[in-house]
PDB file of C-alpha atoms and ligand atoms in Angstrom:
ATOM      1  CA  MET I1323      93.471 132.063  85.480  1.00  0.00           C
ATOM      2  CA  SER I1324      97.186 131.900  84.790  1.00  0.00           C
ATOM      3  CA  GLU I1325      98.562 128.706  83.373  1.00  0.00           C
ATOM      4  CA  SER I1326     100.560 127.937  86.506  1.00  0.00           C
ATOM      5  CA  ASN I1327      97.339 127.747  88.518  1.00  0.00           C
ATOM      6  CA  THR I1328      95.931 125.017  86.306  1.00  0.00           C
ATOM      7  CA  LEU I1329      98.919 122.694  86.527  1.00  0.00           C
ATOM      8  CA  THR I1330      98.245 119.498  88.418  1.00  0.00           C
ATOM      9  CA  VAL I1331     100.741 117.090  89.890  1.00  0.00           C
ATOM     10  CA  PRO I1332     100.540 113.824  87.901  1.00  0.00           C
ATOM     11  CA  ARG I1333      99.216 111.047  90.079  1.00  0.00           C
ATOM     12  CA  PRO I1334     101.211 107.860  90.404  1.00  0.00           C
ATOM     13  CA  MET I1335     100.090 104.861  88.396  1.00  0.00           C
ATOM     14  CA  VAL I1336     100.500 102.655  91.463  1.00  0.00           C
ATOM     15  CA  HIS I1337     100.505 103.775  95.042  1.00  0.00           C
ATOM     16  CA  ALA I1338     100.676 100.999  97.624  1.00  0.00           C
ATOM     17  CA  GLU I1339     100.718 101.813 101.303  1.00  0.00           C
ATOM     18  CA  SER I1340     101.369  99.513 104.277  1.00  0.00           C
ATOM     19  CA  VAL I1341     100.163  96.413 102.425  1.00  0.00           C
ATOM     20  CA  ARG I1342      99.982  93.353 104.633  1.00  0.00           C
ATOM     21  CA  LYS I1343      99.086  89.832 103.674  1.00  0.00           C
ATOM     22  CA  ALA I1344      99.256  86.531 105.548  1.00  0.00           C
ATOM     23  CA  PHE I1345      98.558  83.002 104.447  1.00  0.00           C
ATOM     24  CA  GLY I1346      97.334  81.463 107.710  1.00  0.00           C
ATOM     25  CA  SER I1347      99.911  82.392 110.326  1.00  0.00           C
ATOM     26  CA  HIS I1348     102.613  83.059 107.731  1.00  0.00           C
ATOM     27  CA  GLU I1349     102.898  86.794 107.146  1.00  0.00           C
ATOM     28  CA  VAL I1350     104.138  87.142 103.585  1.00  0.00           C
ATOM     29  CA  LEU I1351     103.847  90.929 103.140  1.00  0.00           C
ATOM     30  CA  LYS I1352     104.721  92.944 106.233  1.00  0.00           C
ATOM     31  CA  GLY I1353     103.727  96.479 105.338  1.00  0.00           C
ATOM     32  CA  ILE I1354     104.830  97.218 101.801  1.00  0.00           C
ATOM     33  CA  ASP I1355     104.953 100.730 100.347  1.00  0.00           C
ATOM     34  CA  LEU I1356     105.460 101.132  96.620  1.00  0.00           C
ATOM     35  CA  THR I1357     104.983 103.979  94.172  1.00  0.00           C
ATOM     36  CA  VAL I1358     105.178 103.585  90.422  1.00  0.00           C
ATOM     37  CA  GLN I1359     104.956 106.676  88.238  1.00  0.00           C
ATOM     38  CA  PRO I1360     103.351 106.628  84.779  1.00  0.00           C
ATOM     39  CA  ARG I1361     105.801 105.331  82.132  1.00  0.00           C
ATOM     40  CA  GLU I1362     108.081 104.014  84.854  1.00  0.00           C
ATOM     41  CA  VAL I1363     109.514 100.465  84.852  1.00  0.00           C
ATOM     42  CA  VAL I1364     109.943  98.921  88.288  1.00  0.00           C
ATOM     43  CA  CYS I1365     111.736  95.603  88.747  1.00  0.00           C
ATOM     44  CA  LEU I1366     111.046  93.614  91.898  1.00  0.00           C
ATOM     45  CA  ILE I1367     113.950  91.381  92.841  1.00  0.00           C
ATOM     46  CA  GLY I1368     114.716  89.241  95.865  1.00  0.00           C
ATOM     47  CA  PRO I1369     115.086  85.671  97.080  1.00  0.00           C
ATOM     48  CA  SER I1370     112.438  83.081  96.399  1.00  0.00           C
ATOM     49  CA  GLY I1371     109.629  83.334  98.958  1.00  0.00           C
ATOM     50  CA  SER I1372     110.198  87.008  99.741  1.00  0.00           C
ATOM     51  CA  GLY I1373     106.676  87.994  98.656  1.00  0.00           C
ATOM     52  CA  LYS I1374     107.276  89.484  95.194  1.00  0.00           C
ATOM     53  CA  THR I1375     104.622  87.480  93.361  1.00  0.00           C
ATOM     54  CA  THR I1376     102.110  87.982  96.154  1.00  0.00           C
ATOM     55  CA  LEU I1377     102.614  91.752  95.993  1.00  0.00           C
ATOM     56  CA  LEU I1378     102.130  91.705  92.224  1.00  0.00           C
ATOM     57  CA  ARG I1379      98.959  89.632  92.595  1.00  0.00           C
ATOM     58  CA  CYS I1380      97.627  92.054  95.216  1.00  0.00           C
ATOM     59  CA  MET I1381      97.950  94.882  92.681  1.00  0.00           C
ATOM     60  CA  ASN I1382      95.230  93.400  90.510  1.00  0.00           C
ATOM     61  CA  ARG I1383      93.427  91.713  93.362  1.00  0.00           C
ATOM     62  CA  LEU I1384      94.156  88.169  92.241  1.00  0.00           C
ATOM     63  CA  GLU I1385      95.149  88.039  95.895  1.00  0.00           C
ATOM     64  CA  LYS I1386      93.156  89.812  98.585  1.00  0.00           C
ATOM     65  CA  PHE I1387      95.367  91.696 101.032  1.00  0.00           C
ATOM     66  CA  ASP I1388      94.603  91.956 104.755  1.00  0.00           C
ATOM     67  CA  SER I1389      95.313  95.625 105.363  1.00  0.00           C
ATOM     68  CA  GLY I1390      96.798  98.692 103.739  1.00  0.00           C
ATOM     69  CA  ARG I1391      95.682 100.099 100.419  1.00  0.00           C
ATOM     70  CA  ILE I1392      96.664  99.987  96.801  1.00  0.00           C
ATOM     71  CA  CYS I1393      95.619 102.622  94.278  1.00  0.00           C
ATOM     72  CA  VAL I1394      96.026 101.984  90.572  1.00  0.00           C
ATOM     73  CA  ASP I1395      95.590 105.136  88.519  1.00  0.00           C
ATOM     74  CA  GLY I1396      93.630 106.663  91.392  1.00  0.00           C
ATOM     75  CA  ASP I1397      91.259 103.700  91.934  1.00  0.00           C
ATOM     76  CA  TYR I1398      91.430 101.739  95.176  1.00  0.00           C
ATOM     77  CA  VAL I1399      91.957  98.131  94.155  1.00  0.00           C
ATOM     78  CA  GLY I1400      89.046  96.112  95.561  1.00  0.00           C
ATOM     79  CA  TYR I1401      87.437  99.150  97.197  1.00  0.00           C
ATOM     80  CA  ARG I1402      85.620 102.351  96.373  1.00  0.00           C
ATOM     81  CA  LEU I1403      85.815 105.616  98.233  1.00  0.00           C
ATOM     82  CA  ARG I1404      82.427 106.438  99.790  1.00  0.00           C
ATOM     83  CA  ASP I1405      81.077 109.979 100.081  1.00  0.00           C
ATOM     84  CA  ASP I1406      81.883 109.929 103.796  1.00  0.00           C
ATOM     85  CA  GLY I1407      85.539 109.276 102.959  1.00  0.00           C
ATOM     86  CA  ARG I1408      85.537 105.618 104.051  1.00  0.00           C
ATOM     87  CA  LEU I1409      86.526 102.695 101.897  1.00  0.00           C
ATOM     88  CA  GLN I1410      83.930 100.120 100.968  1.00  0.00           C
ATOM     89  CA  GLU I1411      84.713  96.739  99.463  1.00  0.00           C
ATOM     90  CA  VAL I1412      83.367  96.329  95.941  1.00  0.00           C
ATOM     91  CA  ALA I1413      81.727  93.292  94.334  1.00  0.00           C
ATOM     92  CA  GLU I1414      83.686  90.747  92.299  1.00  0.00           C
ATOM     93  CA  SER I1415      82.202  92.157  89.065  1.00  0.00           C
ATOM     94  CA  ALA I1416      83.661  95.594  89.869  1.00  0.00           C
ATOM     95  CA  ILE I1417      86.999  93.978  90.677  1.00  0.00           C
ATOM     96  CA  CYS I1418      86.930  92.234  87.277  1.00  0.00           C
ATOM     97  CA  LYS I1419      86.384  95.615  85.631  1.00  0.00           C
ATOM     98  CA  GLN I1420      89.352  97.098  87.509  1.00  0.00           C
ATOM     99  CA  ARG I1421      91.414  94.051  86.601  1.00  0.00           C
ATOM    100  CA  SER I1422      90.663  94.399  82.893  1.00  0.00           C
ATOM    101  CA  SER I1423      92.692  97.610  82.798  1.00  0.00           C
ATOM    102  CA  ILE I1424      95.759  95.900  84.270  1.00  0.00           C
ATOM    103  CA  GLY I1425      97.644  93.497  82.033  1.00  0.00           C
ATOM    104  CA  MET I1426      99.239  90.463  83.633  1.00  0.00           C
ATOM    105  CA  VAL I1427     101.788  88.115  82.128  1.00  0.00           C
ATOM    106  CA  PHE I1428     102.483  84.945  84.090  1.00  0.00           C
ATOM    107  CA  GLN I1429     105.371  82.513  84.220  1.00  0.00           C
ATOM    108  CA  ARG I1430     103.236  80.046  82.313  1.00  0.00           C
ATOM    109  CA  PHE I1431     101.597  81.566  79.307  1.00  0.00           C
ATOM    110  CA  ASN I1432      98.053  80.242  79.899  1.00  0.00           C
ATOM    111  CA  LEU I1433      96.963  80.521  76.267  1.00  0.00           C
ATOM    112  CA  PHE I1434      93.759  78.761  75.238  1.00  0.00           C
ATOM    113  CA  PRO I1435      95.047  75.655  73.417  1.00  0.00           C
ATOM    114  CA  HIS I1436      92.032  75.319  71.099  1.00  0.00           C
ATOM    115  CA  MET I1437      92.392  78.886  69.767  1.00  0.00           C
ATOM    116  CA  THR I1438      94.904  80.339  67.326  1.00  0.00           C
ATOM    117  CA  ALA I1439      97.314  83.046  68.446  1.00  0.00           C
ATOM    118  CA  LEU I1440      95.048  85.675  66.870  1.00  0.00           C
ATOM    119  CA  GLU I1441      91.889  84.269  68.497  1.00  0.00           C
ATOM    120  CA  ASN I1442      93.622  84.206  71.884  1.00  0.00           C
ATOM    121  CA  ILE I1443      94.383  87.913  71.550  1.00  0.00           C
ATOM    122  CA  VAL I1444      90.968  88.950  70.237  1.00  0.00           C
ATOM    123  CA  LYS I1445      88.931  87.071  72.856  1.00  0.00           C
ATOM    124  CA  GLY I1446      89.304  89.482  75.792  1.00  0.00           C
ATOM    125  CA  PRO I1447      88.735  92.826  74.063  1.00  0.00           C
ATOM    126  CA  VAL I1448      85.632  91.460  72.275  1.00  0.00           C
ATOM    127  CA  GLY I1449      84.250  89.241  75.062  1.00  0.00           C
ATOM    128  CA  VAL I1450      85.092  91.335  78.118  1.00  0.00           C
ATOM    129  CA  LEU I1451      85.241  94.879  76.770  1.00  0.00           C
ATOM    130  CA  GLY I1452      82.575  94.413  74.072  1.00  0.00           C
ATOM    131  CA  ARG I1453      84.718  96.013  71.383  1.00  0.00           C
ATOM    132  CA  ASN I1454      84.187  95.602  67.656  1.00  0.00           C
ATOM    133  CA  ARG I1455      85.686  92.314  66.419  1.00  0.00           C
ATOM    134  CA  LYS I1456      86.969  93.672  63.108  1.00  0.00           C
ATOM    135  CA  GLU I1457      88.695  96.592  64.776  1.00  0.00           C
ATOM    136  CA  VAL I1458      90.198  94.382  67.492  1.00  0.00           C
ATOM    137  CA  THR I1459      91.399  91.845  64.914  1.00  0.00           C
ATOM    138  CA  ALA I1460      93.282  94.579  63.049  1.00  0.00           C
ATOM    139  CA  GLU I1461      94.803  95.763  66.338  1.00  0.00           C
ATOM    140  CA  ALA I1462      95.736  92.179  67.273  1.00  0.00           C
ATOM    141  CA  ARG I1463      97.596  91.764  63.979  1.00  0.00           C
ATOM    142  CA  THR I1464      99.543  94.951  64.658  1.00  0.00           C
ATOM    143  CA  LEU I1465     100.390  93.660  68.134  1.00  0.00           C
ATOM    144  CA  LEU I1466     101.563  90.329  66.722  1.00  0.00           C
ATOM    145  CA  GLU I1467     103.843  92.308  64.472  1.00  0.00           C
ATOM    146  CA  ARG I1468     105.067  94.308  67.451  1.00  0.00           C
ATOM    147  CA  VAL I1469     106.101  91.117  69.258  1.00  0.00           C
ATOM    148  CA  GLY I1470     107.716  89.737  66.094  1.00  0.00           C
ATOM    149  CA  LEU I1471     105.055  87.129  65.299  1.00  0.00           C
ATOM    150  CA  ALA I1472     103.187  88.591  62.318  1.00  0.00           C
ATOM    151  CA  ASP I1473     103.415  85.218  60.543  1.00  0.00           C
ATOM    152  CA  LYS I1474     101.991  83.223  63.466  1.00  0.00           C
ATOM    153  CA  ALA I1475      98.460  84.661  63.625  1.00  0.00           C
ATOM    154  CA  ASP I1476      96.855  81.352  62.638  1.00  0.00           C
ATOM    155  CA  ALA I1477      99.182  79.093  64.618  1.00  0.00           C
ATOM    156  CA  TYR I1478      97.913  77.123  67.610  1.00  0.00           C
ATOM    157  CA  PRO I1479      99.855  77.397  70.887  1.00  0.00           C
ATOM    158  CA  ASN I1480     101.165  73.829  70.787  1.00  0.00           C
ATOM    159  CA  SER I1481     102.937  74.575  67.496  1.00  0.00           C
ATOM    160  CA  LEU I1482     104.750  77.561  69.034  1.00  0.00           C
ATOM    161  CA  SER I1483     107.886  77.599  71.161  1.00  0.00           C
ATOM    162  CA  GLY I1484     107.660  78.732  74.782  1.00  0.00           C
ATOM    163  CA  GLY I1485     109.182  82.085  73.839  1.00  0.00           C
ATOM    164  CA  GLN I1486     106.665  82.562  71.044  1.00  0.00           C
ATOM    165  CA  GLN I1487     103.767  81.604  73.332  1.00  0.00           C
ATOM    166  CA  GLN I1488     104.940  84.107  75.901  1.00  0.00           C
ATOM    167  CA  ARG I1489     105.109  86.799  73.227  1.00  0.00           C
ATOM    168  CA  VAL I1490     101.520  85.963  72.204  1.00  0.00           C
ATOM    169  CA  ALA I1491     100.568  86.247  75.898  1.00  0.00           C
ATOM    170  CA  ILE I1492     102.162  89.712  75.996  1.00  0.00           C
ATOM    171  CA  ALA I1493     100.274  90.761  72.836  1.00  0.00           C
ATOM    172  CA  ARG I1494      97.068  89.408  74.393  1.00  0.00           C
ATOM    173  CA  ALA I1495      97.572  91.486  77.523  1.00  0.00           C
ATOM    174  CA  LEU I1496      98.393  94.608  75.471  1.00  0.00           C
ATOM    175  CA  CYS I1497      95.262  94.245  73.339  1.00  0.00           C
ATOM    176  CA  MET I1498      93.199  95.028  76.454  1.00  0.00           C
ATOM    177  CA  ARG I1499      94.873  98.473  76.289  1.00  0.00           C
ATOM    178  CA  PRO I1500      96.023  98.264  79.912  1.00  0.00           C
ATOM    179  CA  LYS I1501      97.244 101.285  81.805  1.00  0.00           C
ATOM    180  CA  LEU I1502      99.654  99.067  83.698  1.00  0.00           C
ATOM    181  CA  MET I1503     101.435  95.828  82.830  1.00  0.00           C
ATOM    182  CA  LEU I1504     102.471  93.328  85.489  1.00  0.00           C
ATOM    183  CA  PHE I1505     104.988  90.592  84.682  1.00  0.00           C
ATOM    184  CA  ASP I1506     105.502  87.659  87.028  1.00  0.00           C
ATOM    185  CA  GLU I1507     108.854  86.095  86.194  1.00  0.00           C
ATOM    186  CA  PRO I1508     107.980  86.078  82.489  1.00  0.00           C
ATOM    187  CA  THR I1509     111.043  84.113  81.441  1.00  0.00           C
ATOM    188  CA  SER I1510     111.526  81.648  84.271  1.00  0.00           C
ATOM    189  CA  ALA I1511     109.620  78.822  82.547  1.00  0.00           C
ATOM    190  CA  LEU I1512     111.581  79.220  79.313  1.00  0.00           C
ATOM    191  CA  ASP I1513     114.563  77.340  77.972  1.00  0.00           C
ATOM    192  CA  PRO I1514     117.609  79.605  78.284  1.00  0.00           C
ATOM    193  CA  GLU I1515     117.905  80.175  74.526  1.00  0.00           C
ATOM    194  CA  LEU I1516     114.341  81.583  74.416  1.00  0.00           C
ATOM    195  CA  VAL I1517     114.734  84.082  77.263  1.00  0.00           C
ATOM    196  CA  GLY I1518     116.338  86.791  75.117  1.00  0.00           C
ATOM    197  CA  GLU I1519     113.501  87.138  72.612  1.00  0.00           C
ATOM    198  CA  VAL I1520     110.951  87.719  75.381  1.00  0.00           C
ATOM    199  CA  LEU I1521     113.158  90.199  77.247  1.00  0.00           C
ATOM    200  CA  GLU I1522     113.680  92.051  73.961  1.00  0.00           C
ATOM    201  CA  VAL I1523     109.919  92.508  73.565  1.00  0.00           C
ATOM    202  CA  ILE I1524     109.568  93.782  77.142  1.00  0.00           C
ATOM    203  CA  HIS I1525     112.504  96.110  76.567  1.00  0.00           C
ATOM    204  CA  ALA I1526     110.780  97.561  73.497  1.00  0.00           C
ATOM    205  CA  LEU I1527     107.629  98.161  75.564  1.00  0.00           C
ATOM    206  CA  ALA I1528     109.727 100.038  78.116  1.00  0.00           C
ATOM    207  CA  ASP I1529     111.146 102.180  75.300  1.00  0.00           C
ATOM    208  CA  ASP I1530     107.557 102.899  74.193  1.00  0.00           C
ATOM    209  CA  GLY I1531     106.707 104.182  77.691  1.00  0.00           C
ATOM    210  CA  VAL I1532     104.496 101.321  78.909  1.00  0.00           C
ATOM    211  CA  THR I1533     104.217 101.419  82.716  1.00  0.00           C
ATOM    212  CA  MET I1534     105.407  98.088  84.060  1.00  0.00           C
ATOM    213  CA  VAL I1535     106.101  96.217  87.269  1.00  0.00           C
ATOM    214  CA  ILE I1536     108.283  93.189  86.606  1.00  0.00           C
ATOM    215  CA  VAL I1537     109.208  90.406  89.001  1.00  0.00           C
ATOM    216  CA  THR I1538     112.415  89.007  87.610  1.00  0.00           C
ATOM    217  CA  HIS I1539     115.486  86.941  88.398  1.00  0.00           C
ATOM    218  CA  GLU I1540     117.256  88.404  85.380  1.00  0.00           C
ATOM    219  CA  ILE I1541     119.490  90.930  87.113  1.00  0.00           C
ATOM    220  CA  GLY I1542     121.207  92.054  83.897  1.00  0.00           C
ATOM    221  CA  PHE I1543     117.804  92.746  82.374  1.00  0.00           C
ATOM    222  CA  ALA I1544     116.697  94.700  85.464  1.00  0.00           C
ATOM    223  CA  ARG I1545     119.855  96.781  85.171  1.00  0.00           C
ATOM    224  CA  ASP I1546     119.061  97.594  81.527  1.00  0.00           C
ATOM    225  CA  VAL I1547     115.353  98.216  81.707  1.00  0.00           C
ATOM    226  CA  ALA I1548     114.394  99.433  85.193  1.00  0.00           C
ATOM    227  CA  ASP I1549     113.955 103.010  86.324  1.00  0.00           C
ATOM    228  CA  GLN I1550     113.582 101.696  89.852  1.00  0.00           C
ATOM    229  CA  VAL I1551     114.764  98.437  91.389  1.00  0.00           C
ATOM    230  CA  VAL I1552     113.047  97.245  94.554  1.00  0.00           C
ATOM    231  CA  PHE I1553     114.778  94.576  96.627  1.00  0.00           C
ATOM    232  CA  MET I1554     112.445  92.519  98.822  1.00  0.00           C
ATOM    233  CA  ASP I1555     113.342  89.975 101.455  1.00  0.00           C
ATOM    234  CA  GLY I1556     111.163  88.320 104.088  1.00  0.00           C
ATOM    235  CA  GLY I1557     108.045  90.326 103.183  1.00  0.00           C
ATOM    236  CA  VAL I1558     109.620  93.773 103.427  1.00  0.00           C
ATOM    237  CA  VAL I1559     111.228  96.182 101.009  1.00  0.00           C
ATOM    238  CA  VAL I1560     114.846  96.195 102.144  1.00  0.00           C
ATOM    239  CA  GLU I1561     115.973  98.901  99.752  1.00  0.00           C
ATOM    240  CA  ARG I1562     114.985 100.608  96.542  1.00  0.00           C
ATOM    241  CA  GLY I1563     116.620 102.969  94.094  1.00  0.00           C
ATOM    242  CA  THR I1564     118.046 103.254  90.625  1.00  0.00           C
ATOM    243  CA  PRO I1565     119.599 100.110  89.127  1.00  0.00           C
ATOM    244  CA  GLU I1566     122.994 101.628  89.800  1.00  0.00           C
ATOM    245  CA  GLU I1567     122.213 102.305  93.468  1.00  0.00           C
ATOM    246  CA  ILE I1568     120.741  98.875  94.172  1.00  0.00           C
ATOM    247  CA  LEU I1569     122.733  96.619  91.855  1.00  0.00           C
ATOM    248  CA  GLU I1570     126.120  98.336  91.890  1.00  0.00           C
ATOM    249  CA  HIS I1571     126.171  99.937  95.336  1.00  0.00           C
ATOM    250  CA  PRO I1572     123.713  98.100  97.601  1.00  0.00           C
ATOM    251  CA  GLN I1573     123.692  99.490 101.128  1.00  0.00           C
ATOM    252  CA  HIS I1574     122.225  96.522 102.986  1.00  0.00           C
ATOM    253  CA  VAL I1575     124.021  93.313 103.679  1.00  0.00           C
ATOM    254  CA  ARG I1576     120.901  91.320 102.690  1.00  0.00           C
ATOM    255  CA  THR I1577     120.959  92.917  99.230  1.00  0.00           C
ATOM    256  CA  GLN I1578     124.701  92.373  98.939  1.00  0.00           C
ATOM    257  CA  ARG I1579     124.319  88.706  99.875  1.00  0.00           C
ATOM    258  CA  PHE I1580     121.464  88.178  97.443  1.00  0.00           C
ATOM    259  CA  LEU I1581     123.332  89.778  94.559  1.00  0.00           C
ATOM    260  CA  ALA I1582     126.460  87.795  95.344  1.00  0.00           C
ATOM    261  CA  SER I1583     124.375  84.608  95.149  1.00  0.00           C
ATOM    262  CA  VAL I1584     122.838  85.375  91.765  1.00  0.00           C
ATOM    263  CA  LEU I1585     125.520  87.271  89.857  1.00  0.00           C
TER     264      LEU I1585
HETATM  265  P1  ADP J2226     108.324  85.208  95.694  1.00  0.00           P
HETATM  266  O1  ADP J2226     107.536  85.667  94.509  1.00  0.00           O
HETATM  267  O2  ADP J2226     109.205  86.278  96.248  1.00  0.00           O
HETATM  268  O3  ADP J2226     109.063  83.927  95.444  1.00  0.00           O
HETATM  269  P2  ADP J2226     105.766  84.537  96.826  1.00  0.00           P
HETATM  270  O4  ADP J2226     104.979  85.788  96.902  1.00  0.00           O
HETATM  271  O5  ADP J2226     105.480  83.605  95.689  1.00  0.00           O
HETATM  272  O6  ADP J2226     107.310  84.896  96.883  1.00  0.00           O
HETATM  273  O7  ADP J2226     105.589  83.707  98.158  1.00  0.00           O
HETATM  274  C1  ADP J2226     105.853  84.228  99.426  1.00  0.00           C
HETATM  275  C2  ADP J2226     105.490  83.186 100.450  1.00  0.00           C
HETATM  276  O8  ADP J2226     104.088  83.007 100.458  1.00  0.00           O
HETATM  277  C3  ADP J2226     106.099  81.821 100.173  1.00  0.00           C
HETATM  278  O9  ADP J2226     106.544  81.284 101.412  1.00  0.00           O
HETATM  279  C4  ADP J2226     104.954  81.028  99.632  1.00  0.00           C
HETATM  280  O10 ADP J2226     105.081  79.672  99.957  1.00  0.00           O
HETATM  281  C5  ADP J2226     103.760  81.651 100.338  1.00  0.00           C
HETATM  282  N1  ADP J2226     102.534  81.550  99.546  1.00  0.00           N
HETATM  283  C6  ADP J2226     102.332  82.132  98.338  1.00  0.00           C
HETATM  284  N2  ADP J2226     101.089  81.857  97.891  1.00  0.00           N
HETATM  285  C7  ADP J2226     100.491  81.100  98.836  1.00  0.00           C
HETATM  286  C8  ADP J2226      99.194  80.506  98.973  1.00  0.00           C
HETATM  287  N3  ADP J2226      98.246  80.645  98.031  1.00  0.00           N
HETATM  288  N4  ADP J2226      98.942  79.797 100.096  1.00  0.00           N
HETATM  289  C9  ADP J2226      99.883  79.664 101.057  1.00  0.00           C
HETATM  290  N5  ADP J2226     101.126  80.203 101.003  1.00  0.00           N
HETATM  291  C10 ADP J2226     101.429  80.902  99.905  1.00  0.00           C
END
């Protein structure tokens, strides 16, 4: 067989189609489509309440969506494809397994207060994935170095600044060796002087080719780091494109208004 016959089209890391979600009678996602390619960085921007966090949470099934489908690396989130081609909902244990391959970093760092930075990072890979503690500990130390905290391995969260805690949270998520990283406004709970150090770490991950979806209010950061910027408002994607297209030359008046209000 010639080489050209064996080439396959790379599948997207995330493929979301017509995703709808309501809380009671309030429809928060009104048919969202989103595709994220491997190694791509996508920034979700938009006014508060537009559905960005809910969409992110649907991607790892922290939130159950009402209709549509989301595939992460070819797996239907929350479902499996039956032999007859229909989708069947999977059990919570299977969802947990899917979730373990998707890293999530929240606004609040959610570190275990009674564990050191190193113990926080090691817990998941050993406890959830059953990996060798010694090997994981060595990897965790390398990750602490990567986020600039090599000297904080034995520190407890309450002795760390918010920026340092968030960097530990990023190292913790990375130690699960995720195929996708989701960030939900990772700097919005930080004092302004600590925002830069966290954005720097995320920037370095982007340079290393980590696939990421980032909800952010930091428009300058989105401009620097994103391959694709998606502007959401009122539960729909209003427009998407390169940072230059969306942030410098927005086509829709809703995008223009939003940017004028935040820049
Ligand atoms: P964004 O991230 O763009 O600020 P969210 O996804 O957080 O938007 O929220 C979208 C809307 O959904 C908001 O009006 C919010 O109040 C509502 N919402 C989010 N989570 C819940 C929930 N668990 N129960 C009820 N309403 C919710």
